[in-house]
CSV table of C-alpha atoms in Angstrom, one decimal:
chain,number,residue,atom,x,y,z
A,1,UNK,CA,55.0,-60.1,10.5
A,2,UNK,CA,58.1,-59.3,12.5
A,3,UNK,CA,57.5,-62.6,14.3
A,4,UNK,CA,58.3,-64.4,11.3
A,5,UNK,CA,62.3,-63.4,10.8
A,6,UNK,CA,64.5,-66.2,11.1
A,7,UNK,CA,67.9,-65.2,12.0
A,8,UNK,CA,70.6,-65.4,9.2
A,9,UNK,CA,68.6,-65.2,6.7
A,10,UNK,CA,67.6,-61.8,5.0
A,11,UNK,CA,63.9,-61.4,4.5
A,12,UNK,CA,62.8,-57.6,2.6
A,13,UNK,CA,59.8,-56.0,4.0
A,14,UNK,CA,56.0,-57.3,2.4
A,15,UNK,CA,53.1,-55.0,2.3
A,16,UNK,CA,49.3,-56.3,2.4
A,17,UNK,CA,46.5,-54.4,0.8
A,18,UNK,CA,42.6,-54.4,2.0
A,19,UNK,CA,39.9,-53.1,0.1
A,20,UNK,CA,36.2,-52.6,2.0
A,21,UNK,CA,33.4,-54.2,1.4
A,22,UNK,CA,31.3,-51.0,0.1
A,23,UNK,CA,35.1,-49.9,-1.9
A,24,UNK,CA,34.9,-46.5,0.1
A,25,UNK,CA,39.1,-47.2,1.6
A,26,UNK,CA,41.7,-49.5,1.2
A,27,UNK,CA,44.1,-50.1,3.8
A,28,UNK,CA,47.7,-51.4,4.2
A,29,UNK,CA,50.6,-52.7,6.0
A,30,UNK,CA,54.4,-54.0,4.9
A,31,UNK,CA,56.4,-55.4,7.7
A,32,UNK,CA,59.7,-54.5,8.8
A,33,UNK,CA,62.7,-55.7,6.9
A,34,UNK,CA,64.7,-59.1,8.9
A,35,UNK,CA,68.9,-59.4,8.0
A,36,UNK,CA,69.6,-56.4,5.8
A,37,UNK,CA,66.4,-56.9,4.0
A,38,UNK,CA,65.2,-54.2,1.7
A,39,UNK,CA,62.9,-51.9,2.8
A,40,UNK,CA,59.6,-50.8,1.7
A,41,UNK,CA,58.6,-48.9,-1.3
A,42,UNK,CA,56.3,-46.7,-3.2
A,43,UNK,CA,57.0,-48.7,-5.6
A,44,UNK,CA,55.8,-51.7,-4.6
A,45,UNK,CA,53.2,-50.1,-2.3
A,46,UNK,CA,51.3,-48.9,-5.7
A,47,UNK,CA,51.8,-52.0,-7.8
A,48,UNK,CA,49.9,-53.9,-4.8
A,49,UNK,CA,47.4,-51.0,-5.2
A,50,UNK,CA,47.1,-51.5,-8.6
A,51,UNK,CA,46.4,-54.7,-8.7
A,52,UNK,CA,43.7,-54.5,-6.3
A,53,UNK,CA,43.0,-52.4,-9.2
A,54,UNK,CA,41.9,-49.4,-7.3
A,55,UNK,CA,41.8,-46.3,-9.4
A,56,UNK,CA,40.5,-43.2,-7.8
A,57,UNK,CA,41.7,-41.6,-4.5
A,58,UNK,CA,44.9,-43.5,-4.2
A,59,UNK,CA,46.2,-40.7,-0.4
A,60,UNK,CA,50.3,-40.2,-2.6
A,61,UNK,CA,51.0,-38.6,0.6
A,62,UNK,CA,50.5,-40.7,3.6
A,63,UNK,CA,51.5,-43.7,1.6
A,64,UNK,CA,55.3,-41.7,1.3
A,65,UNK,CA,55.1,-40.0,4.8
A,66,UNK,CA,54.3,-43.9,6.4
A,67,UNK,CA,57.2,-45.3,4.5
A,68,UNK,CA,59.4,-42.4,5.7
A,69,UNK,CA,58.3,-43.1,9.1
A,70,UNK,CA,58.7,-46.5,9.2
A,71,UNK,CA,55.4,-47.8,10.2
A,72,UNK,CA,55.6,-50.8,10.6
A,73,UNK,CA,52.4,-53.6,11.2
A,74,UNK,CA,49.7,-50.8,11.1
A,75,UNK,CA,46.8,-50.1,9.3
A,76,UNK,CA,47.2,-47.4,7.1
A,77,UNK,CA,44.5,-45.3,5.1
A,78,UNK,CA,45.5,-45.4,0.8
A,79,UNK,CA,42.9,-44.9,-1.0
A,80,UNK,CA,39.2,-43.0,-0.1
A,81,UNK,CA,36.5,-42.6,-1.9
A,82,UNK,CA,35.3,-39.5,-2.7
A,83,UNK,CA,31.2,-39.3,-1.4
A,84,UNK,CA,28.2,-37.7,-3.2
A,85,UNK,CA,27.3,-34.3,-2.0
A,86,UNK,CA,23.7,-34.7,-2.2
A,87,UNK,CA,21.7,-32.2,-3.2
A,88,UNK,CA,19.7,-29.9,-1.8
A,89,UNK,CA,15.6,-29.7,-1.6
A,90,UNK,CA,14.2,-26.1,-2.7
A,91,UNK,CA,12.1,-24.4,-0.7
A,92,UNK,CA,10.3,-20.6,-0.4
A,93,UNK,CA,11.5,-17.8,1.2
A,94,UNK,CA,7.5,-16.0,2.0
A,95,UNK,CA,7.3,-12.2,2.4
A,96,UNK,CA,4.1,-12.1,4.1
A,97,UNK,CA,2.4,-14.3,6.5
A,98,UNK,CA,-0.2,-17.2,6.3
A,99,UNK,CA,-2.3,-16.1,9.3
A,100,UNK,CA,-5.2,-14.4,8.7
A,101,UNK,CA,-6.1,-13.2,12.4
A,102,UNK,CA,-8.0,-10.9,13.2
A,103,UNK,CA,-6.3,-9.1,15.7
A,104,UNK,CA,-5.6,-4.5,16.5
A,105,UNK,CA,-3.1,-3.4,14.1
A,106,UNK,CA,0.1,-1.8,16.5
A,107,UNK,CA,2.0,1.4,14.8
A,108,UNK,CA,5.5,1.9,14.1
A,109,UNK,CA,5.1,4.0,17.4
A,110,UNK,CA,3.7,1.3,19.3
A,111,UNK,CA,0.3,2.7,19.1
A,112,UNK,CA,-2.6,0.3,18.6
A,113,UNK,CA,-5.7,0.5,16.1
A,114,UNK,CA,-8.1,-0.9,17.3
A,115,UNK,CA,-10.4,-0.3,14.5
A,116,UNK,CA,-7.8,-1.5,12.4
A,117,UNK,CA,-7.5,-5.7,12.7
A,118,UNK,CA,-5.7,-6.1,10.0
A,119,UNK,CA,-8.5,-8.1,8.0
A,120,UNK,CA,-7.5,-6.3,4.3
A,121,UNK,CA,-3.5,-6.5,3.3
A,122,UNK,CA,-3.1,-4.2,0.0
A,123,UNK,CA,-0.7,-5.5,-2.6
A,124,UNK,CA,-0.2,-3.8,-5.8
A,125,UNK,CA,0.9,-5.8,-8.9
A,126,UNK,CA,4.6,-6.9,-9.7
A,127,UNK,CA,5.0,-7.0,-5.9
A,128,UNK,CA,6.7,-9.9,-4.5
A,129,UNK,CA,4.8,-12.2,-2.8
A,130,UNK,CA,7.8,-15.2,-2.5
A,131,UNK,CA,10.7,-15.8,-3.1
A,132,UNK,CA,11.5,-19.3,-4.4
A,133,UNK,CA,15.0,-21.4,-4.1
A,134,UNK,CA,15.0,-24.1,-6.9
A,135,UNK,CA,17.1,-27.8,-5.7
A,136,UNK,CA,19.6,-28.8,-7.2
A,137,UNK,CA,20.7,-32.3,-8.3
A,138,UNK,CA,23.6,-32.6,-5.5
A,139,UNK,CA,27.0,-34.0,-7.1
A,140,UNK,CA,28.2,-37.0,-7.7
A,141,UNK,CA,30.8,-39.4,-5.6
A,142,UNK,CA,33.4,-42.2,-7.0
A,143,UNK,CA,34.3,-45.3,-5.4
A,144,UNK,CA,38.2,-45.9,-5.3
A,145,UNK,CA,37.4,-48.9,-7.7
A,146,UNK,CA,36.5,-45.8,-10.0
A,147,UNK,CA,33.1,-46.5,-10.0
A,148,UNK,CA,30.3,-43.7,-10.1
A,149,UNK,CA,28.1,-42.8,-7.1
A,150,UNK,CA,24.9,-41.6,-7.0
A,151,UNK,CA,23.4,-38.0,-4.8
A,152,UNK,CA,20.6,-38.2,-3.9
A,153,UNK,CA,18.6,-35.0,-6.0
A,154,UNK,CA,17.2,-32.4,-3.9
A,155,UNK,CA,13.2,-32.1,-3.9
A,156,UNK,CA,11.2,-29.5,-5.3
A,157,UNK,CA,9.5,-26.5,-3.5
A,158,UNK,CA,6.5,-27.1,-3.4
A,159,UNK,CA,4.9,-24.0,-4.4
A,160,UNK,CA,1.6,-22.9,-6.6
A,161,UNK,CA,0.9,-19.9,-8.0
A,162,UNK,CA,-2.9,-19.3,-6.7
A,163,UNK,CA,-5.7,-16.9,-8.2
A,164,UNK,CA,-4.5,-13.5,-8.9
A,165,UNK,CA,-0.4,-14.6,-9.0
A,166,UNK,CA,2.1,-15.5,-11.4
A,167,UNK,CA,5.3,-17.5,-11.2
A,168,UNK,CA,8.0,-15.5,-13.3
A,169,UNK,CA,11.6,-15.8,-13.4
A,170,UNK,CA,11.9,-19.0,-14.6
A,171,UNK,CA,10.3,-20.0,-11.5
A,172,UNK,CA,11.7,-18.1,-8.3
A,173,UNK,CA,9.5,-15.7,-7.7
A,174,UNK,CA,5.9,-15.9,-6.9
A,175,UNK,CA,4.1,-11.9,-8.1
A,176,UNK,CA,0.8,-10.3,-7.3
A,177,UNK,CA,-0.5,-10.6,-10.5
A,178,UNK,CA,-3.6,-8.0,-9.8
A,179,UNK,CA,-4.2,-5.4,-7.6
A,180,UNK,CA,-6.4,-6.6,-4.6
A,181,UNK,CA,-6.2,-8.1,-1.5
A,182,UNK,CA,-3.5,-10.5,-0.3
A,183,UNK,CA,-4.5,-13.5,1.9
A,184,UNK,CA,-3.5,-17.5,2.1
A,185,UNK,CA,-6.5,-19.9,1.1
A,186,UNK,CA,-6.4,-23.6,1.1
A,187,UNK,CA,-1.9,-24.1,1.0
A,188,UNK,CA,-1.6,-20.8,-1.5
A,189,UNK,CA,-1.3,-17.2,-1.7
A,190,UNK,CA,-4.4,-16.1,-3.7
A,191,UNK,CA,-5.0,-11.4,-4.9
A,192,UNK,CA,-8.7,-11.0,-4.8
A,193,UNK,CA,-9.3,-7.9,-7.4
A,194,UNK,CA,-12.9,-7.2,-5.0
A,195,UNK,CA,-13.3,-7.7,-1.2
A,196,UNK,CA,-16.6,-8.7,0.1
A,197,UNK,CA,-17.6,-7.6,3.5
A,198,UNK,CA,-20.7,-10.5,4.4
A,199,UNK,CA,-22.2,-8.8,7.0
A,200,UNK,CA,-21.9,-5.2,8.5
A,201,UNK,CA,-18.5,-2.9,9.3
A,202,UNK,CA,-18.6,-2.3,12.9
A,203,UNK,CA,-16.1,-3.6,16.0
A,204,UNK,CA,-15.9,-7.2,14.0
A,205,UNK,CA,-14.7,-5.4,11.4
A,206,UNK,CA,-12.6,-2.7,12.2
A,207,UNK,CA,-11.9,0.2,9.6
A,208,UNK,CA,-11.2,-1.3,5.7
A,209,UNK,CA,-9.4,0.3,2.9
A,210,UNK,CA,-8.6,-1.3,0.0
A,211,UNK,CA,-7.0,-1.1,-2.9
A,212,UNK,CA,-10.2,-2.6,-5.3
A,213,UNK,CA,-14.0,-2.8,-5.0
A,214,UNK,CA,-15.4,-3.2,-1.8
A,215,UNK,CA,-19.1,-4.8,-1.7
A,216,UNK,CA,-20.6,-4.3,2.0
A,217,UNK,CA,-23.9,-6.6,2.9
A,218,UNK,CA,-24.4,-5.3,6.1
A,219,UNK,CA,-24.0,-1.4,7.0
A,220,UNK,CA,-21.7,0.7,7.9
A,221,UNK,CA,-22.2,1.5,11.4
A,222,UNK,CA,-21.2,5.0,13.2
A,223,UNK,CA,-17.5,6.1,13.2
A,224,UNK,CA,-16.0,3.7,11.5
A,225,UNK,CA,-14.7,4.9,7.8
A,226,UNK,CA,-14.9,3.0,4.5
A,227,UNK,CA,-12.2,3.4,1.2
A,228,UNK,CA,-11.1,1.9,-1.6
A,229,UNK,CA,-9.3,2.6,-4.5
A,230,UNK,CA,-12.4,1.4,-6.8
A,231,UNK,CA,-15.9,1.4,-5.8
A,232,UNK,CA,-18.0,0.8,-1.9
A,233,UNK,CA,-21.1,-0.5,-2.6
A,234,UNK,CA,-23.2,-0.8,0.6
A,235,UNK,CA,-26.4,-2.8,0.7
A,236,UNK,CA,-27.7,-1.7,3.8
A,237,UNK,CA,-27.3,1.9,5.5
A,238,UNK,CA,-24.2,3.6,6.1
A,239,UNK,CA,-24.6,6.3,10.2
A,240,UNK,CA,-22.4,8.7,11.4
A,241,UNK,CA,-19.3,6.7,9.1
A,242,UNK,CA,-17.0,8.1,6.6
A,243,UNK,CA,-16.5,6.8,2.9
A,244,UNK,CA,-13.6,7.2,0.2
A,245,UNK,CA,-13.7,5.8,-3.0
A,246,UNK,CA,-11.1,6.7,-6.3
A,247,UNK,CA,-14.6,4.9,-8.0
A,248,UNK,CA,-18.2,5.8,-7.7
A,249,UNK,CA,-20.1,5.0,-4.3
A,250,UNK,CA,-23.5,2.3,-3.5
A,251,UNK,CA,-25.4,2.8,-0.8
A,252,UNK,CA,-28.8,1.1,-1.2
A,253,UNK,CA,-30.7,1.9,1.8
A,254,UNK,CA,-28.8,5.1,3.0
A,255,UNK,CA,-26.9,7.7,4.4
A,256,UNK,CA,-27.3,9.1,7.4
A,257,UNK,CA,-25.0,12.2,9.4
A,258,UNK,CA,-21.8,11.0,7.3
A,259,UNK,CA,-19.0,11.7,5.4
A,260,UNK,CA,-18.9,10.9,1.3
A,261,UNK,CA,-15.7,12.5,-1.1
A,262,UNK,CA,-15.7,10.4,-4.3
A,263,UNK,CA,-13.9,11.0,-7.5
A,264,UNK,CA,-16.7,9.5,-9.3
A,265,UNK,CA,-20.5,9.0,-9.2
A,266,UNK,CA,-22.6,8.9,-5.7
A,267,UNK,CA,-25.7,7.0,-5.8
A,268,UNK,CA,-28.2,7.1,-2.4
A,269,UNK,CA,-31.2,5.8,-1.6
A,270,UNK,CA,-31.6,8.5,1.0
A,271,UNK,CA,-29.5,11.3,2.1
A,272,UNK,CA,-29.7,13.3,5.9
A,273,UNK,CA,-27.6,15.3,7.4
A,274,UNK,CA,-24.8,13.8,5.3
A,275,UNK,CA,-21.7,16.1,3.2
A,276,UNK,CA,-21.1,15.0,0.0
A,277,UNK,CA,-18.8,16.1,-2.3
A,278,UNK,CA,-18.5,14.4,-5.5
A,279,UNK,CA,-16.3,14.7,-9.2
A,280,UNK,CA,-19.2,14.0,-11.4
A,281,UNK,CA,-23.2,12.9,-10.5
A,282,UNK,CA,-24.8,12.5,-7.1
A,283,UNK,CA,-28.3,11.0,-7.5
A,284,UNK,CA,-30.8,10.2,-4.3
A,285,UNK,CA,-34.3,10.0,-3.7
A,286,UNK,CA,-34.1,12.5,-0.7
A,287,UNK,CA,-32.0,15.0,0.3
A,288,UNK,CA,-32.7,15.9,3.3
A,289,UNK,CA,-30.2,19.0,5.3
A,290,UNK,CA,-26.5,18.4,5.1
A,291,UNK,CA,-24.6,19.7,2.3
A,292,UNK,CA,-23.9,18.4,-0.9
A,293,UNK,CA,-21.4,19.2,-3.5
A,294,UNK,CA,-21.6,18.2,-7.3
A,295,UNK,CA,-19.0,18.1,-10.6
A,296,UNK,CA,-21.3,17.7,-12.6
A,297,UNK,CA,-24.7,17.2,-11.5
A,298,UNK,CA,-27.1,16.8,-8.1
A,299,UNK,CA,-30.8,14.5,-9.1
A,300,UNK,CA,-33.3,13.6,-6.7
A,301,UNK,CA,-34.7,10.6,-8.1
A,302,UNK,CA,-38.4,9.3,-7.5
A,303,UNK,CA,-40.3,11.6,-4.3
A,304,UNK,CA,-37.2,14.1,-5.1
A,305,UNK,CA,-37.2,16.2,-2.1
A,306,UNK,CA,-34.9,18.9,-1.6
A,307,UNK,CA,-34.9,20.1,1.8
A,308,UNK,CA,-32.9,21.8,4.6
A,309,UNK,CA,-29.0,22.1,4.0
A,310,UNK,CA,-26.9,23.3,0.9
A,311,UNK,CA,-27.1,21.8,-2.5
A,312,UNK,CA,-23.9,22.8,-5.1
A,313,UNK,CA,-23.2,21.5,-8.5
A,314,UNK,CA,-21.6,22.1,-11.8
A,315,UNK,CA,-23.5,21.5,-14.9
A,316,UNK,CA,-27.3,20.8,-13.6
A,317,UNK,CA,-29.4,20.2,-10.6
A,318,UNK,CA,-33.5,18.3,-10.7
A,319,UNK,CA,-35.5,17.8,-7.7
A,320,UNK,CA,-39.8,16.8,-8.0
A,321,UNK,CA,-39.2,19.0,-4.8
A,322,UNK,CA,-37.5,21.9,-2.9
A,323,UNK,CA,-37.3,23.1,-0.1
A,324,UNK,CA,-41.3,22.6,2.4
A,325,UNK,CA,-44.3,23.8,3.6
A,326,UNK,CA,-42.1,25.5,6.7
A,327,UNK,CA,-39.8,26.8,4.4
A,328,UNK,CA,-36.9,25.0,6.1
A,329,UNK,CA,-33.8,27.1,4.7
A,330,UNK,CA,-32.6,25.4,1.5
A,331,UNK,CA,-29.6,26.6,-0.4
A,332,UNK,CA,-29.2,25.7,-3.9
A,333,UNK,CA,-25.9,26.9,-6.6
A,334,UNK,CA,-25.6,26.4,-9.8
A,335,UNK,CA,-22.9,26.9,-11.8
A,336,UNK,CA,-19.1,27.4,-12.2
A,337,UNK,CA,-19.6,31.2,-11.8
A,338,UNK,CA,-21.6,31.5,-8.6
A,339,UNK,CA,-19.0,28.5,-6.7
A,340,UNK,CA,-16.5,31.4,-8.4
A,341,UNK,CA,-19.2,34.4,-6.7
A,342,UNK,CA,-19.1,32.3,-4.0
A,343,UNK,CA,-15.4,32.4,-3.5
A,344,UNK,CA,-15.3,35.7,-4.7
A,345,UNK,CA,-17.2,36.5,-1.6
A,346,UNK,CA,-15.1,34.6,1.1
A,347,UNK,CA,-11.7,36.5,-0.4
A,348,UNK,CA,-13.1,40.0,-0.4
A,349,UNK,CA,-13.4,39.0,3.4
A,350,UNK,CA,-10.5,37.6,4.4
A,351,UNK,CA,-8.7,40.3,2.0
A,352,UNK,CA,-10.3,43.0,4.7
A,353,UNK,CA,-9.4,41.1,7.9
A,354,UNK,CA,-6.1,41.0,6.7
A,355,UNK,CA,-6.0,45.0,5.7
A,356,UNK,CA,-7.2,45.1,8.8
A,357,UNK,CA,-4.4,43.1,10.6
A,358,UNK,CA,-2.0,44.4,8.2
A,359,UNK,CA,-2.6,48.0,9.3
A,360,UNK,CA,-2.6,47.4,13.0
A,361,UNK,CA,0.5,45.9,11.7
A,362,UNK,CA,2.3,49.2,10.7
A,363,UNK,CA,1.4,51.4,13.4
A,364,UNK,CA,3.7,48.6,16.4
A,365,UNK,CA,6.3,48.9,14.1
A,366,UNK,CA,6.2,52.4,13.4
A,367,UNK,CA,5.7,52.8,17.5
A,368,UNK,CA,8.9,51.0,17.8
A,369,UNK,CA,11.3,52.1,14.9
A,370,UNK,CA,11.0,56.0,17.0
A,371,UNK,CA,11.3,55.0,20.1
A,372,UNK,CA,14.5,53.0,19.2
A,373,UNK,CA,15.5,56.6,17.5
A,374,UNK,CA,15.1,58.1,21.3
A,375,UNK,CA,16.7,54.9,23.1
A,376,UNK,CA,17.2,51.4,22.6
A,377,UNK,CA,15.0,49.0,22.8
A,378,UNK,CA,14.6,46.2,25.2
A,379,UNK,CA,15.8,43.1,23.4
A,380,UNK,CA,11.1,42.2,23.6
A,381,UNK,CA,10.4,45.4,22.0
A,382,UNK,CA,13.2,44.8,19.6
A,383,UNK,CA,12.0,40.5,18.9
A,384,UNK,CA,8.3,42.4,19.1
A,385,UNK,CA,9.3,44.3,15.6
A,386,UNK,CA,11.8,42.1,14.5
A,387,UNK,CA,7.8,39.7,14.5
A,388,UNK,CA,5.7,42.0,13.0
A,389,UNK,CA,7.7,43.3,10.5
A,390,UNK,CA,7.8,39.4,9.4
A,391,UNK,CA,4.3,38.9,9.9
A,392,UNK,CA,3.0,42.1,8.3
A,393,UNK,CA,5.0,41.3,5.0
A,394,UNK,CA,3.9,37.7,5.4
A,395,UNK,CA,0.3,39.5,4.8
A,396,UNK,CA,1.3,41.7,2.4
A,397,UNK,CA,1.8,38.9,-0.3
A,398,UNK,CA,-0.8,36.7,0.8
A,399,UNK,CA,-3.2,40.4,0.0
A,400,UNK,CA,-1.1,40.1,-3.5
A,401,UNK,CA,-1.6,36.6,-3.5
A,402,UNK,CA,-6.1,37.5,-3.1
A,403,UNK,CA,-6.5,39.8,-5.3
A,404,UNK,CA,-5.2,38.2,-7.9
A,405,UNK,CA,-7.0,35.0,-7.4
A,406,UNK,CA,-10.2,37.9,-7.1
A,407,UNK,CA,-8.9,39.6,-10.8
A,408,UNK,CA,-9.2,36.3,-12.2
A,409,UNK,CA,-12.6,35.1,-11.2
A,410,UNK,CA,-14.3,38.6,-11.8
A,411,UNK,CA,-12.7,37.5,-15.5
A,412,UNK,CA,-14.2,34.2,-15.6
A,413,UNK,CA,-17.8,35.8,-13.8
A,414,UNK,CA,-18.0,37.5,-16.9
A,415,UNK,CA,-19.2,34.6,-19.1
A,416,UNK,CA,-22.4,33.4,-18.1
A,417,UNK,CA,-23.7,29.9,-19.0
A,418,UNK,CA,-26.8,28.5,-20.3
A,419,UNK,CA,-27.5,26.5,-16.5
A,420,UNK,CA,-31.7,26.1,-14.7
A,421,UNK,CA,-32.7,24.2,-11.9
A,422,UNK,CA,-35.6,21.7,-12.8
A,423,UNK,CA,-38.7,21.4,-10.7
A,424,UNK,CA,-41.5,18.6,-10.7
A,425,UNK,CA,-43.3,19.4,-8.4
A,426,UNK,CA,-43.0,22.5,-6.1
A,427,UNK,CA,-40.1,25.0,-5.1
A,428,UNK,CA,-40.9,26.7,-1.6
A,429,UNK,CA,-39.8,29.9,-0.2
A,430,UNK,CA,-37.3,29.9,2.2
A,431,UNK,CA,-34.9,28.1,-1.0
A,432,UNK,CA,-31.7,30.7,-1.7
A,433,UNK,CA,-30.9,30.4,-5.2
A,434,UNK,CA,-27.7,30.7,-6.6
A,435,UNK,CA,-27.4,30.4,-10.2
A,436,UNK,CA,-23.6,32.2,-11.7
A,437,UNK,CA,-23.6,35.1,-10.9
A,438,UNK,CA,-26.7,35.5,-9.8
A,439,UNK,CA,-29.2,35.0,-6.8
A,440,UNK,CA,-32.7,35.1,-6.0
A,441,UNK,CA,-34.9,34.5,-3.2
A,442,UNK,CA,-37.4,32.2,-3.2
A,443,UNK,CA,-40.6,34.1,-1.7
A,444,UNK,CA,-43.4,32.7,-3.6
A,445,UNK,CA,-44.4,28.8,-3.6
A,446,UNK,CA,-44.0,28.3,-7.7
A,447,UNK,CA,-44.8,24.2,-9.2
A,448,UNK,CA,-43.6,22.4,-12.5
A,449,UNK,CA,-41.5,25.5,-13.7
A,450,UNK,CA,-37.5,25.5,-14.2
A,451,UNK,CA,-35.6,28.1,-12.8
A,452,UNK,CA,-32.8,29.7,-15.4
A,453,UNK,CA,-30.8,33.1,-16.0
A,454,UNK,CA,-33.3,36.1,-18.3
A,455,UNK,CA,-32.5,39.9,-18.5
A,456,UNK,CA,-29.6,39.7,-15.6
A,457,UNK,CA,-31.9,38.0,-12.9
A,458,UNK,CA,-33.2,34.6,-12.3
A,459,UNK,CA,-36.2,33.5,-14.1
A,460,UNK,CA,-39.2,30.4,-13.2
A,461,UNK,CA,-39.9,29.2,-16.9
A,462,UNK,CA,-42.6,26.7,-17.3
A,463,UNK,CA,-41.6,23.1,-17.6
């Protein structure tokens, strides 16, 4: 524009405004005045902008600055659009791994447990599996002509509540709806209330520790352990293994040289040389060796053999055969009083041992006290005296507690329960019966009988 000036003529500053085709920006350029013409003013620029119908994003500070600094013949941005803010996509923050690779688990100390392959992922009801970040719509923009510009809305997160899970809090949290085993299957997390092992519990599966029901279609082999907060069902056998359940335990073939702890009922095909502790009933076709305790009943069904070992039940014992023709040593204990009698005997032996130790410590203390009256004890002897006094006091307290428990047992033993051991077939010599506070060694073969308490002793009555 400066090239259009004429000598002697008065030429005012002229402004031109151009608009980008997409209406995102507008630029101005103003000329230099000639011959004392008028400088560009803000109002003239604003009028030119209005002539272009620009109504949004006018950059007032830039316009005033350009005029003040007389930036002639430059392209100066005078309006800029407000771009839209696109929405964000939703996403899922998983709290558990999706892979189910079987591998030995390492503890916090870096020790690898080769019997824990991580195939069970216990989860309790209400535990968060994932948090879901919702998608946002974003904010629309506006071009310099005052027209809105649409934004791109975010896509929602793809998450599905699989079996045993629930979406809560307006779809922002995925939780376990039940107690069970959490696993990722076909693109979604599921919680299974029951755990099914299709084969054996061995090196291929590792130990099993599950919050729900456990069903094993094979067997449990030596050195492995199965734990359940509910029930355990095993189609095969259990050999040299350990079972622990808060519910019932069923082993269809049987258990050999195993340890079984159960808060419900135990049902075994056979039970050989195993230690069983059960809060309710223990049932098996045969019991051979081992040690069995039942909070209610021990029942040998079918052939009903109970031979060798120790068997204790608080309410009832039934069998077809107890003992053997070879007079295998078999101990049968029935009733809470019988259990209490055994506890009393154990406590009395323990009290006698503690009293003997207490007497020995007393002699040591007395000897050292006499020495201290004559001369100062050496550090070692002073330490010995202090330890002896402390241990003697601890023993005296333990003796007092044990004698108190013995007194409680003696009161309880005065209460006699009407209990009996039922034998549908034969009971052999070699069997020791304890019912309540009474004990009886079987010396003769008895058949189809019921052992019960009569006239202060255990007697056999016909069934």
